PDB file of C-alpha atoms and ligand atoms in Angstrom:
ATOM      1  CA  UNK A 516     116.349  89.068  27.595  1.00 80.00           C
ATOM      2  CA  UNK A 517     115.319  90.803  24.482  1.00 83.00           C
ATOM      3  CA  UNK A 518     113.710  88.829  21.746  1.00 83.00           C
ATOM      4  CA  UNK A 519     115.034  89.313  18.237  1.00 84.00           C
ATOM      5  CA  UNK A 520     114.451  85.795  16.947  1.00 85.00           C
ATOM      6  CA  UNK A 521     116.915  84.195  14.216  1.00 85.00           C
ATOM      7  CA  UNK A 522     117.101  86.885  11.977  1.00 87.00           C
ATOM      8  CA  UNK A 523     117.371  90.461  13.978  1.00 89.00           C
ATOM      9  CA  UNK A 524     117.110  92.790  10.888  1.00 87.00           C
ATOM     10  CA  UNK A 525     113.836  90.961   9.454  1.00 81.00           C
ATOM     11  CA  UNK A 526     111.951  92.363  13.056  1.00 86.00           C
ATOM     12  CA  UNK A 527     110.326  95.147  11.361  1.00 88.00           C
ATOM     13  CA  UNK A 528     107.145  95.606  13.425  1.00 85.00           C
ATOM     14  CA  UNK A 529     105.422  98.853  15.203  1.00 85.00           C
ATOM     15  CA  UNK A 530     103.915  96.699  18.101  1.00 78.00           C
ATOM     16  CA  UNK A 531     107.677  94.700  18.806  1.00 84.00           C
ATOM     17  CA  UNK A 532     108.847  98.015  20.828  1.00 80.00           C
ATOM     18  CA  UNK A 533     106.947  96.687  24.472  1.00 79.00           C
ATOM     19  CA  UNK A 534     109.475  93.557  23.991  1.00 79.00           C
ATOM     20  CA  UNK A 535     112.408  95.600  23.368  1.00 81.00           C
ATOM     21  CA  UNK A 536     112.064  97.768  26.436  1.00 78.00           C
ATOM     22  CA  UNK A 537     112.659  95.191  28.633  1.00 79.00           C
ATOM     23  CA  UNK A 538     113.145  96.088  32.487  1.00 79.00           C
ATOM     24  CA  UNK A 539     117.091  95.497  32.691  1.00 80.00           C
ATOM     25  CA  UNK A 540     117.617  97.900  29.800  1.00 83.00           C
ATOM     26  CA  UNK A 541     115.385 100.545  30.738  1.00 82.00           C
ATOM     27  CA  UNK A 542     116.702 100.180  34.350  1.00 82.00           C
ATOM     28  CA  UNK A 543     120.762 100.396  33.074  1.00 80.00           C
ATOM     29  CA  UNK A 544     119.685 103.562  30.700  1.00 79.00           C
ATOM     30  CA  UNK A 545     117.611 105.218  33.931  1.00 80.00           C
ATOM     31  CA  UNK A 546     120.733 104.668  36.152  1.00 74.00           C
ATOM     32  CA  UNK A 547     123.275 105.847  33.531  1.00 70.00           C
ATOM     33  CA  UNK A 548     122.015 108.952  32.003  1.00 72.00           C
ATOM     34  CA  UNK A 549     121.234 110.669  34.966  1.00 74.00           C
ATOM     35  CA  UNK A 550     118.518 113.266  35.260  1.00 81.00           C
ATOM     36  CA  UNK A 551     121.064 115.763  35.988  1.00 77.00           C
ATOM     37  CA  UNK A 552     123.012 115.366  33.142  1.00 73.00           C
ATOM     38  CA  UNK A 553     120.188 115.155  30.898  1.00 76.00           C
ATOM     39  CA  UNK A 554     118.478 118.362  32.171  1.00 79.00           C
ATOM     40  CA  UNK A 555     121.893 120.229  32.028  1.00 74.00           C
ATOM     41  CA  UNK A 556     122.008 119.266  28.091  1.00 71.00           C
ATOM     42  CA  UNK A 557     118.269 119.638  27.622  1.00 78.00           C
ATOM     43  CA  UNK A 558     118.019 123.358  29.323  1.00 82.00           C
ATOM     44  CA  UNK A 559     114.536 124.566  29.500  1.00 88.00           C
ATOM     45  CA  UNK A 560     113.976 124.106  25.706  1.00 90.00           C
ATOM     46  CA  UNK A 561     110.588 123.152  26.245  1.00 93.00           C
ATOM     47  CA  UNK A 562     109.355 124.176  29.098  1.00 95.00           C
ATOM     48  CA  UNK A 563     110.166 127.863  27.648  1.00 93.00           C
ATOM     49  CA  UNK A 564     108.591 126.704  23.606  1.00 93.00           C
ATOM     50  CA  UNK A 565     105.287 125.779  25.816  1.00 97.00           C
ATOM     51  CA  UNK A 566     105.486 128.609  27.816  1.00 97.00           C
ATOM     52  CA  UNK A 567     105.827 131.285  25.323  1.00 96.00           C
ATOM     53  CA  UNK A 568     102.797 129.560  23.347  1.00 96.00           C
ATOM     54  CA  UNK A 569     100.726 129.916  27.150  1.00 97.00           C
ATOM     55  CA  UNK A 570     100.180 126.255  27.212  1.00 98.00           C
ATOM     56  CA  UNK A 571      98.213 124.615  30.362  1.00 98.00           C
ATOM     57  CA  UNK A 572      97.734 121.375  29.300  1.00 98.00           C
ATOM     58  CA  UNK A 573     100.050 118.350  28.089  1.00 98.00           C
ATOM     59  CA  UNK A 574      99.563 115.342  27.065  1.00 98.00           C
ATOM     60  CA  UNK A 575     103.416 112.988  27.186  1.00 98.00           C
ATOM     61  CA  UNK A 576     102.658 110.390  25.088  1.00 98.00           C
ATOM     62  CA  UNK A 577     105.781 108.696  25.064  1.00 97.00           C
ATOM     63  CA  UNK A 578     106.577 108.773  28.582  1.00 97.00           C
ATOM     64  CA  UNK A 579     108.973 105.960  29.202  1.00 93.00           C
ATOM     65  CA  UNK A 580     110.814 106.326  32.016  1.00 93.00           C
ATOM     66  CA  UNK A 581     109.070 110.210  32.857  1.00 95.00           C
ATOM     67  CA  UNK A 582     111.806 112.587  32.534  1.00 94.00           C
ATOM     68  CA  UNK A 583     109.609 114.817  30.672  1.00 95.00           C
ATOM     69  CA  UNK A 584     106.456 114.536  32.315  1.00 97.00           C
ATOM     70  CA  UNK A 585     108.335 115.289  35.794  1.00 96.00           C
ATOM     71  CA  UNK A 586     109.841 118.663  34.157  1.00 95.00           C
ATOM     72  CA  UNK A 587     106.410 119.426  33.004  1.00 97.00           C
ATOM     73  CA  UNK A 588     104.954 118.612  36.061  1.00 97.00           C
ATOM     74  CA  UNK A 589     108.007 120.774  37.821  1.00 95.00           C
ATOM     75  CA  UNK A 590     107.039 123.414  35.606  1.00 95.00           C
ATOM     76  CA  UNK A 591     103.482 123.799  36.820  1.00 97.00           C
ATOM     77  CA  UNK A 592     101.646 122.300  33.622  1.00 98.00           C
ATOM     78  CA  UNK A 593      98.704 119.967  34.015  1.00 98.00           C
ATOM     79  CA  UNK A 594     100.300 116.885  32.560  1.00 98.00           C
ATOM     80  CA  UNK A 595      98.877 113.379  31.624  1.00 98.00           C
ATOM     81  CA  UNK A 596     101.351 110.272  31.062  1.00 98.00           C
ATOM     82  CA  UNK A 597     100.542 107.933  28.411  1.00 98.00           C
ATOM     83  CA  UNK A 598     103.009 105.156  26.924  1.00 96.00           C
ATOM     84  CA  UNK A 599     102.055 101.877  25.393  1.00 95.00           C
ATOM     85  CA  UNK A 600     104.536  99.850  27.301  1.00 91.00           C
ATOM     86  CA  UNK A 601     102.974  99.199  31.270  1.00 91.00           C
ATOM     87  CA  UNK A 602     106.842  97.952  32.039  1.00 88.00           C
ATOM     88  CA  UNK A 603     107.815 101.962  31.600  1.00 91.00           C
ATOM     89  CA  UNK A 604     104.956 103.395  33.314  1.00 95.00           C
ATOM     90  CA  UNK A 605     105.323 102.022  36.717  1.00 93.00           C
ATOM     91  CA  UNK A 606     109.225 103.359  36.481  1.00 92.00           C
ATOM     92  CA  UNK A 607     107.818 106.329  35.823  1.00 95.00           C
ATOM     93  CA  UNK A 608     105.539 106.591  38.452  1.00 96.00           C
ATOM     94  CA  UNK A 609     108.213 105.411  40.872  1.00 94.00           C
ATOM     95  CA  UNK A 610     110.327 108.053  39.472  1.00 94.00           C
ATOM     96  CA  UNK A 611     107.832 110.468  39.705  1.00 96.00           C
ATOM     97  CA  UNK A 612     107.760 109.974  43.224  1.00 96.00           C
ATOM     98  CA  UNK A 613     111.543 110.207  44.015  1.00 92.00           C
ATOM     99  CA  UNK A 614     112.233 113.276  41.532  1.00 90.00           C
ATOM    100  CA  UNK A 615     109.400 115.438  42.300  1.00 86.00           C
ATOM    101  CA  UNK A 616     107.137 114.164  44.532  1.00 93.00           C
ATOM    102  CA  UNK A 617     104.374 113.741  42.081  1.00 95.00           C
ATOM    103  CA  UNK A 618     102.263 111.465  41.541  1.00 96.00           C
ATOM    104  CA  UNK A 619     101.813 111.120  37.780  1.00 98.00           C
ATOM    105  CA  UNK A 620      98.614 110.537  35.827  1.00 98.00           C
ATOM    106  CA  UNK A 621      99.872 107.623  33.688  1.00 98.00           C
ATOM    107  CA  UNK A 622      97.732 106.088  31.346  1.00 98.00           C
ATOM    108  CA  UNK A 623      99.105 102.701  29.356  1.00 97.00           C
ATOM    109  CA  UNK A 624      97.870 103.484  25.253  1.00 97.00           C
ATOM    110  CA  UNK A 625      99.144 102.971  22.160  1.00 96.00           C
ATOM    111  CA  UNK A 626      99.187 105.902  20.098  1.00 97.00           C
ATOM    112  CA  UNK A 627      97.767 104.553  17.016  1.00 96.00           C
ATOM    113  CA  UNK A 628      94.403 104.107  19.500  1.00 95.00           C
ATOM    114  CA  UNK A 629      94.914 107.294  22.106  1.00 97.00           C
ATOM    115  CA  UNK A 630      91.301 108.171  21.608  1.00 96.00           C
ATOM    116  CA  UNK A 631      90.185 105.445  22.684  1.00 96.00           C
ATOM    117  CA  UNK A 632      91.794 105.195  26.418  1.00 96.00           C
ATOM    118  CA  UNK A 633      92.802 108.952  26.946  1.00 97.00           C
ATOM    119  CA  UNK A 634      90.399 111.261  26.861  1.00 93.00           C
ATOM    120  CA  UNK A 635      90.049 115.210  26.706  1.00 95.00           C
ATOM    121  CA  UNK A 636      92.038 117.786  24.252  1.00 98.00           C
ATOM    122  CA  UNK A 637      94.976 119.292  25.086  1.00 98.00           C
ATOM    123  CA  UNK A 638      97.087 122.370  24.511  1.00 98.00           C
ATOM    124  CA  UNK A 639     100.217 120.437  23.532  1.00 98.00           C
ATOM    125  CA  UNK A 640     101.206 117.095  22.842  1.00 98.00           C
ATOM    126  CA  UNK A 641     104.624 115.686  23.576  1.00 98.00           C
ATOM    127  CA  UNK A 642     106.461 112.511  21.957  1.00 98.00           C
ATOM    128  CA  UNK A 643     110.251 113.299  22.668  1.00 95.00           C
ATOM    129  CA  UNK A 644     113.095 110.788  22.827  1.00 90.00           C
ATOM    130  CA  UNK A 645     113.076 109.249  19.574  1.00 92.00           C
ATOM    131  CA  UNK A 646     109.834 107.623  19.904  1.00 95.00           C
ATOM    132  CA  UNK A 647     107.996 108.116  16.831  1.00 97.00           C
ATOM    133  CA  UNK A 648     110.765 105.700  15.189  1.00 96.00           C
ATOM    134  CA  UNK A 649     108.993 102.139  16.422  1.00 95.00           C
ATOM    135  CA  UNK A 650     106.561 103.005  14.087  1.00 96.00           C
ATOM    136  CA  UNK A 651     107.111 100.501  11.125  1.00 94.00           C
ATOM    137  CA  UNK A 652     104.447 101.122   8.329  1.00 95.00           C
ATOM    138  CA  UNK A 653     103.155 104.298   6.733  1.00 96.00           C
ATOM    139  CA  UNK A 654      99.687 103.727   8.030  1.00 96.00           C
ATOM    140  CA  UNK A 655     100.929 103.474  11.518  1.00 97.00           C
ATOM    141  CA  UNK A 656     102.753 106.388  11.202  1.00 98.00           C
ATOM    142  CA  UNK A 657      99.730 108.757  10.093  1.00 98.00           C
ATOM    143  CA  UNK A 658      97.200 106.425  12.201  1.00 98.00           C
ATOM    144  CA  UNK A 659      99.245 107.978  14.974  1.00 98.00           C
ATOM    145  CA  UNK A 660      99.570 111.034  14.035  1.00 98.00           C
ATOM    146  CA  UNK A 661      95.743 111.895  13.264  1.00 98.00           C
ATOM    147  CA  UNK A 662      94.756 110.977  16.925  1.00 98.00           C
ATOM    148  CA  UNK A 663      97.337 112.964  18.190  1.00 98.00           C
ATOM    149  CA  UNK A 664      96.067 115.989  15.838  1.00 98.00           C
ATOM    150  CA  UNK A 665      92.894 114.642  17.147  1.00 97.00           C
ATOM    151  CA  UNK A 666      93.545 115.184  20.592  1.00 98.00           C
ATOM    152  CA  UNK A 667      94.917 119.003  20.368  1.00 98.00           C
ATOM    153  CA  UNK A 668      92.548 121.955  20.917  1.00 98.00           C
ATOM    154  CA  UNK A 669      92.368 123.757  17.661  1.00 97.00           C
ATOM    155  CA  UNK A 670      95.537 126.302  18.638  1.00 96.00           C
ATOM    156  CA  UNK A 671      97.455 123.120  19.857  1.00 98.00           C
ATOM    157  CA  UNK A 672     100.990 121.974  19.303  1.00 98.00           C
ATOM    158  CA  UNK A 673     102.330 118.793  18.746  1.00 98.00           C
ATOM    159  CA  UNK A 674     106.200 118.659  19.608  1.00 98.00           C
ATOM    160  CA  UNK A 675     108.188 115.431  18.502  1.00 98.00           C
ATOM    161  CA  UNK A 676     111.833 114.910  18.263  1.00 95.00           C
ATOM    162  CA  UNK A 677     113.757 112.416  15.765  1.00 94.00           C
ATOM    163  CA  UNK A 678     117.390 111.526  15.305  1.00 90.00           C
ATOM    164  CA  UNK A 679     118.813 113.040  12.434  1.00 90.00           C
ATOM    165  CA  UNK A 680     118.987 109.476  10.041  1.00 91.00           C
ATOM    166  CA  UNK A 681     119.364 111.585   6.885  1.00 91.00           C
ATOM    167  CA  UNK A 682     122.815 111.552   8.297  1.00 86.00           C
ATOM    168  CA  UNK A 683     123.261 108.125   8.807  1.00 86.00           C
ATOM    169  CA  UNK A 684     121.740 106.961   5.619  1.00 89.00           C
ATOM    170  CA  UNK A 685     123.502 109.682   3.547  1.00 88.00           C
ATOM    171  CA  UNK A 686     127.405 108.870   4.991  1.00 80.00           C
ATOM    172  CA  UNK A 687     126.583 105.555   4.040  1.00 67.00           C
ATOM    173  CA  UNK A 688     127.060 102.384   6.460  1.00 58.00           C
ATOM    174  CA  UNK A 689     130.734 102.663   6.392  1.00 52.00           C
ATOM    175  CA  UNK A 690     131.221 105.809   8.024  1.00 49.00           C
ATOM    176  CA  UNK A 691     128.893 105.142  10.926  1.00 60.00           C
ATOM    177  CA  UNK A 692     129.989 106.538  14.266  1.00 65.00           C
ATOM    178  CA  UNK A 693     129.459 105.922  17.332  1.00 71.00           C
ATOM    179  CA  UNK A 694     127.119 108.443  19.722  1.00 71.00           C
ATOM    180  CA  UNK A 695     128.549 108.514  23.114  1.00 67.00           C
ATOM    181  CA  UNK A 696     126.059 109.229  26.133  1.00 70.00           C
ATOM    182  CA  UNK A 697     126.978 110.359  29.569  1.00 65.00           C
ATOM    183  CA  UNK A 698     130.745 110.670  28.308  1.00 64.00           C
ATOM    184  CA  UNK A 699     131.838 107.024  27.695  1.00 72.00           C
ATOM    185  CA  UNK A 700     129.287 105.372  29.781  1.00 81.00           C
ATOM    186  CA  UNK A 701     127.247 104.165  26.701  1.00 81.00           C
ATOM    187  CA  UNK A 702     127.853 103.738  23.287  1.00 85.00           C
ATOM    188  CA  UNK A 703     125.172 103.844  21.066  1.00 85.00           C
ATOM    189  CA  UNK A 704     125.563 102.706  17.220  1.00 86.00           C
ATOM    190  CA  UNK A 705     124.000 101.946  14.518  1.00 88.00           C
ATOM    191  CA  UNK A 706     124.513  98.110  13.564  1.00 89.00           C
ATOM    192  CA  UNK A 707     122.272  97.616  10.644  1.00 90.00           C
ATOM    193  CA  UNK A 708     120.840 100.209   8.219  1.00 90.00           C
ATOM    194  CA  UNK A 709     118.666 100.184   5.713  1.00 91.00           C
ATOM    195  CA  UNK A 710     115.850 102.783   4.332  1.00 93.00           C
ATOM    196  CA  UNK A 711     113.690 100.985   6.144  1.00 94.00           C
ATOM    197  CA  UNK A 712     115.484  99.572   9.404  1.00 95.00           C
ATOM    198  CA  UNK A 713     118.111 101.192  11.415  1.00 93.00           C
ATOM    199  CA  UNK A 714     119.505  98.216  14.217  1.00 91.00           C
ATOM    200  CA  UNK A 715     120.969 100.306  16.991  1.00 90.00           C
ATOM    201  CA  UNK A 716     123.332  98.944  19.062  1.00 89.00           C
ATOM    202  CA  UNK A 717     123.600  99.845  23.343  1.00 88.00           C
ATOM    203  CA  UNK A 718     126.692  98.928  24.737  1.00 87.00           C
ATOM    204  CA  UNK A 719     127.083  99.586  28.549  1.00 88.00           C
ATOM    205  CA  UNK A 720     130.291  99.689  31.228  1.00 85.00           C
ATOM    206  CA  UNK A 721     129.623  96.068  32.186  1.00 87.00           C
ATOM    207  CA  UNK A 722     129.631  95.315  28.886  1.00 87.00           C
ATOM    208  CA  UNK A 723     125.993  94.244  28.603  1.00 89.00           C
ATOM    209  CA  UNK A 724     124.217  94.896  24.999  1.00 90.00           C
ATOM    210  CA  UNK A 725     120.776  95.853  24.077  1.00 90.00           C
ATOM    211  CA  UNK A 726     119.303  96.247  21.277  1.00 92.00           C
ATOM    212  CA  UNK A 727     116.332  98.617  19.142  1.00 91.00           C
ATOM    213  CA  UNK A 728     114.906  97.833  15.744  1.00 93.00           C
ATOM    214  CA  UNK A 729     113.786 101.459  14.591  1.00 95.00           C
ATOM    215  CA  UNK A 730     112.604 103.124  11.563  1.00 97.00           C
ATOM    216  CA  UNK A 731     114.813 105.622   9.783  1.00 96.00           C
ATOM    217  CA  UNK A 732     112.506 108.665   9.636  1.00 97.00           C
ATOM    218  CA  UNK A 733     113.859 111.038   6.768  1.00 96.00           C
ATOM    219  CA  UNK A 734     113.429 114.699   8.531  1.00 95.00           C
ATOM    220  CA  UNK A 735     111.436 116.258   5.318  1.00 95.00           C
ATOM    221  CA  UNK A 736     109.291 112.567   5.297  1.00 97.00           C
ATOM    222  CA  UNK A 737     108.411 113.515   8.881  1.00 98.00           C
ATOM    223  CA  UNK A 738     107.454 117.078   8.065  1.00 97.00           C
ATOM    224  CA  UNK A 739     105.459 116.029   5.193  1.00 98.00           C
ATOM    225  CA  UNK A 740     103.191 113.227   7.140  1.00 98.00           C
ATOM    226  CA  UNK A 741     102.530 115.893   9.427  1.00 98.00           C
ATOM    227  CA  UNK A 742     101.368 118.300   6.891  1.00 98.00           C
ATOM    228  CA  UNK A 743      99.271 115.757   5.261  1.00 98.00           C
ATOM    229  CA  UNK A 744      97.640 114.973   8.155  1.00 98.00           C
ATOM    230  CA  UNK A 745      96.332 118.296   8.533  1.00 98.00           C
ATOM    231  CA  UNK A 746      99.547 120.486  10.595  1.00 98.00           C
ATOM    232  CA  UNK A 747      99.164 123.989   9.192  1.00 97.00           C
ATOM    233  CA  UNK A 748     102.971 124.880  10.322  1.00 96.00           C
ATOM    234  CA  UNK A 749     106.034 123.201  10.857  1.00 95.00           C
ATOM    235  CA  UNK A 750     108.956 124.528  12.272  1.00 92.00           C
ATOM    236  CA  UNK A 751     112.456 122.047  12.873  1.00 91.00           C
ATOM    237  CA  UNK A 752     114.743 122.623  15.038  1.00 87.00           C
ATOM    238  CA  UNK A 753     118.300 121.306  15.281  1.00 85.00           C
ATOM    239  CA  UNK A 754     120.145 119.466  17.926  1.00 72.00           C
ATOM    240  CA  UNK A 755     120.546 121.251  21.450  1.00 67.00           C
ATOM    241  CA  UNK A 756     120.621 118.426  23.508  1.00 49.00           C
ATOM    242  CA  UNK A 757     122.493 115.010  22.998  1.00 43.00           C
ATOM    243  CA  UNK A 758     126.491 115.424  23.101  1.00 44.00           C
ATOM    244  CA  UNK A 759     127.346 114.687  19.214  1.00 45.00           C
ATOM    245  CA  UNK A 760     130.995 114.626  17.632  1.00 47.00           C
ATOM    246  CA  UNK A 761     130.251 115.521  14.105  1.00 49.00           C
ATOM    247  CA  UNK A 762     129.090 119.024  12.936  1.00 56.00           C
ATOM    248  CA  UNK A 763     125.300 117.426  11.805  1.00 74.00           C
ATOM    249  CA  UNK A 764     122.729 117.531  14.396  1.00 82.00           C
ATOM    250  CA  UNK A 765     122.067 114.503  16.206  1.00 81.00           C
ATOM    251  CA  UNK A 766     118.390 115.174  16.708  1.00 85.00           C
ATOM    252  CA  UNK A 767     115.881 117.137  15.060  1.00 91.00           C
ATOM    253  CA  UNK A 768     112.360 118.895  17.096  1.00 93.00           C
ATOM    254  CA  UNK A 769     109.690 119.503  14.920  1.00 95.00           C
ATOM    255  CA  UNK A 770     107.179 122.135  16.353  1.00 95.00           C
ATOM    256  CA  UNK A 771     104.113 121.351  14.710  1.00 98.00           C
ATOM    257  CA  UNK A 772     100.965 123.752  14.866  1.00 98.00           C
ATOM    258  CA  UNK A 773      97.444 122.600  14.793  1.00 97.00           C
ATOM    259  CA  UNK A 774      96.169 125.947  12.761  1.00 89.00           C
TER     260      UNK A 774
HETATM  261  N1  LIG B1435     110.331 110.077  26.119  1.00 69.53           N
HETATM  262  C1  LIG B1435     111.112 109.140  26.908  1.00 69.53           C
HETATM  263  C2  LIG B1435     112.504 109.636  27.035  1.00 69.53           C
HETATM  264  O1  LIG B1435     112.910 110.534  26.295  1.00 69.53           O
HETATM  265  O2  LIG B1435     113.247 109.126  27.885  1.00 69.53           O
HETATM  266  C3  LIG B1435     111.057 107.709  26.375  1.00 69.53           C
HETATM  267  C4  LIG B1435     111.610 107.463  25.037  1.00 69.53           C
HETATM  268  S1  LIG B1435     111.657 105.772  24.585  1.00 69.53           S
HETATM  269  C5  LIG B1435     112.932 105.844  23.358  1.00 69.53           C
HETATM  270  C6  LIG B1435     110.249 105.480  23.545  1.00 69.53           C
HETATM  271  C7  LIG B1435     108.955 105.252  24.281  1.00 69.53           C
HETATM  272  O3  LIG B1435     107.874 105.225  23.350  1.00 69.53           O
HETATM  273  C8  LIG B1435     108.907 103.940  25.043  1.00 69.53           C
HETATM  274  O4  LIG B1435     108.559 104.163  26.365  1.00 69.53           O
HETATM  275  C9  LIG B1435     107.861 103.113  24.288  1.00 69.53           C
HETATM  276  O5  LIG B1435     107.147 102.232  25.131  1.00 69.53           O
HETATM  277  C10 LIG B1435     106.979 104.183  23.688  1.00 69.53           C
HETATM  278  N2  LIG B1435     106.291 103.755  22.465  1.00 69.53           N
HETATM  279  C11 LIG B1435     106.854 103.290  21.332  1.00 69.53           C
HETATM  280  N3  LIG B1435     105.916 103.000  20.421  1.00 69.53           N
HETATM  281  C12 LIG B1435     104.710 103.291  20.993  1.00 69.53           C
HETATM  282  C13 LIG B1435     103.356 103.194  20.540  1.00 69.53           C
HETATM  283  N4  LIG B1435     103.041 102.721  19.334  1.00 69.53           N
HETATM  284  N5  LIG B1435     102.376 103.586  21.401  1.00 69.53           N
HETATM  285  C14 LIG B1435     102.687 104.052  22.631  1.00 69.53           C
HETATM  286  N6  LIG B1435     103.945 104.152  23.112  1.00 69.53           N
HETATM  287  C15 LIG B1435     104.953 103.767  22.296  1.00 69.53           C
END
């Protein structure tokens, strides 16, 4: 069971995302939005943004359940697995093994100490899915990004995805829709929003409901912490990936360059 306490929308808190990931949600998402599917939306987006930039080296720092770190892997790229929740890791490893046959470097850190328990520099760093979201406070946010900019070789790039929450704030409450993921199979929606909380909602075929307390990243709010923290260049990219129903993007990538 997820833990929310009496008051859902007061759970405002960076380190509450390793009790919202709990193993029968993570499982139901793993077994609903099939690799397949995903990779069919995805495409080779960034296998072909690392490739063109002659990256070796990643670093997945938000590996949850390891889609990306078994493309990279797939792809030929020295890869190192990292997530702060140990409940994803070892589905990642597992799924590793059954995707790929590869045994994945995992690594259990929380990204606002990576230097401390990963070591080495890489040529890109990776935080896709929505990730960066559970981070609740402004310090958190550039805590997290410094060790990441900290962990890059000096040509590195950091790649991190967002969903598009100008969108959601902007339509206002009323007009919220619903994101659909593997056709019907789950809804996703926002339940509560607030410039500084959006509530999402996870509805699955048995009818079973999850929730994740997340913070509304602004995409030009994003862009700027990254600049501050020292990015030289920033480039954003629209949706390609997630099927969406409105003409917005549902996600945003933000390519950020070290120098
Ligand atoms: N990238 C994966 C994907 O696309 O399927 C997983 C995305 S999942 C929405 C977010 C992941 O970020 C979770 O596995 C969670 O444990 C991790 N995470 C969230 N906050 C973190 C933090 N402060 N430090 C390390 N990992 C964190």
């Amino acid at each position: 069971m997820q833990e929310f306490g009496d008051n859902p929308v007061d759970v405002r808190e960076t380190g509450h995302y390793t009790e919202e990931y709990v193993p029968s949600f993570v499982e139901k998402w793993d077994s609903l939005i099939d690799w397949d599917k995903r990779s069919q939306s995805e495409g080779n987006f960034f296998i072909d943004l690392l490739r063109k930039r002659g990256v070796r080296s990643v670093l997945d720092v938000a590996t949850g359940t390891g889609y990306h770190s078994v493309q990279l892997l797939d792809a030929g790229f020295e890869t190192v697995s990292a997530d702060g929740s140990a409940e994803m890791l070892a589905q990642a490893f597992a799924n590793g093994v059954r995707y790929g046959d590869h045994i994945l470097r995992v690594v259990q850190a929380d990204w606002r100490w990576l230097n401390r328990d990963v070591h080495g520099e890489y040529d890109a760093i990776v935080c896709l899915g929505n990730s960066f979201t559970h981070l609740f406070s402004e310090r958190d946010r550039r805590k997290a990004l410094a060790e990441f900019y900290a962990m890059l070789k000096h040509d590195g790039v950091l790649i991190l995805d967002q969903r598009n929450y100008d969108a959601i704030l902007d339509s206002g409450f009323s007009s919220k829709h619903t994101f659909y993921y593997c056709g019907e199979d789950v809804a996703v929606e926002p339940e509560y929003m607030d410039e500084g909380l959006c509530r999402m909602r996870y509805r699955f075929p048995d009818e079973s409901v999850y929730h994740l307390n997340m913070y509304p990243l602004r995409k030009e709010y994003t862009r700027r912490l990254m600049t501050e923290v020292g990015f030289q260049r920033i480039e954003t990219y629209g949706d390609f990936q997630h099927t969406y129903r409105d003409e917005q993007p549902d996600f945003f990538v933000h390519v950020a360059e070290k120098e």
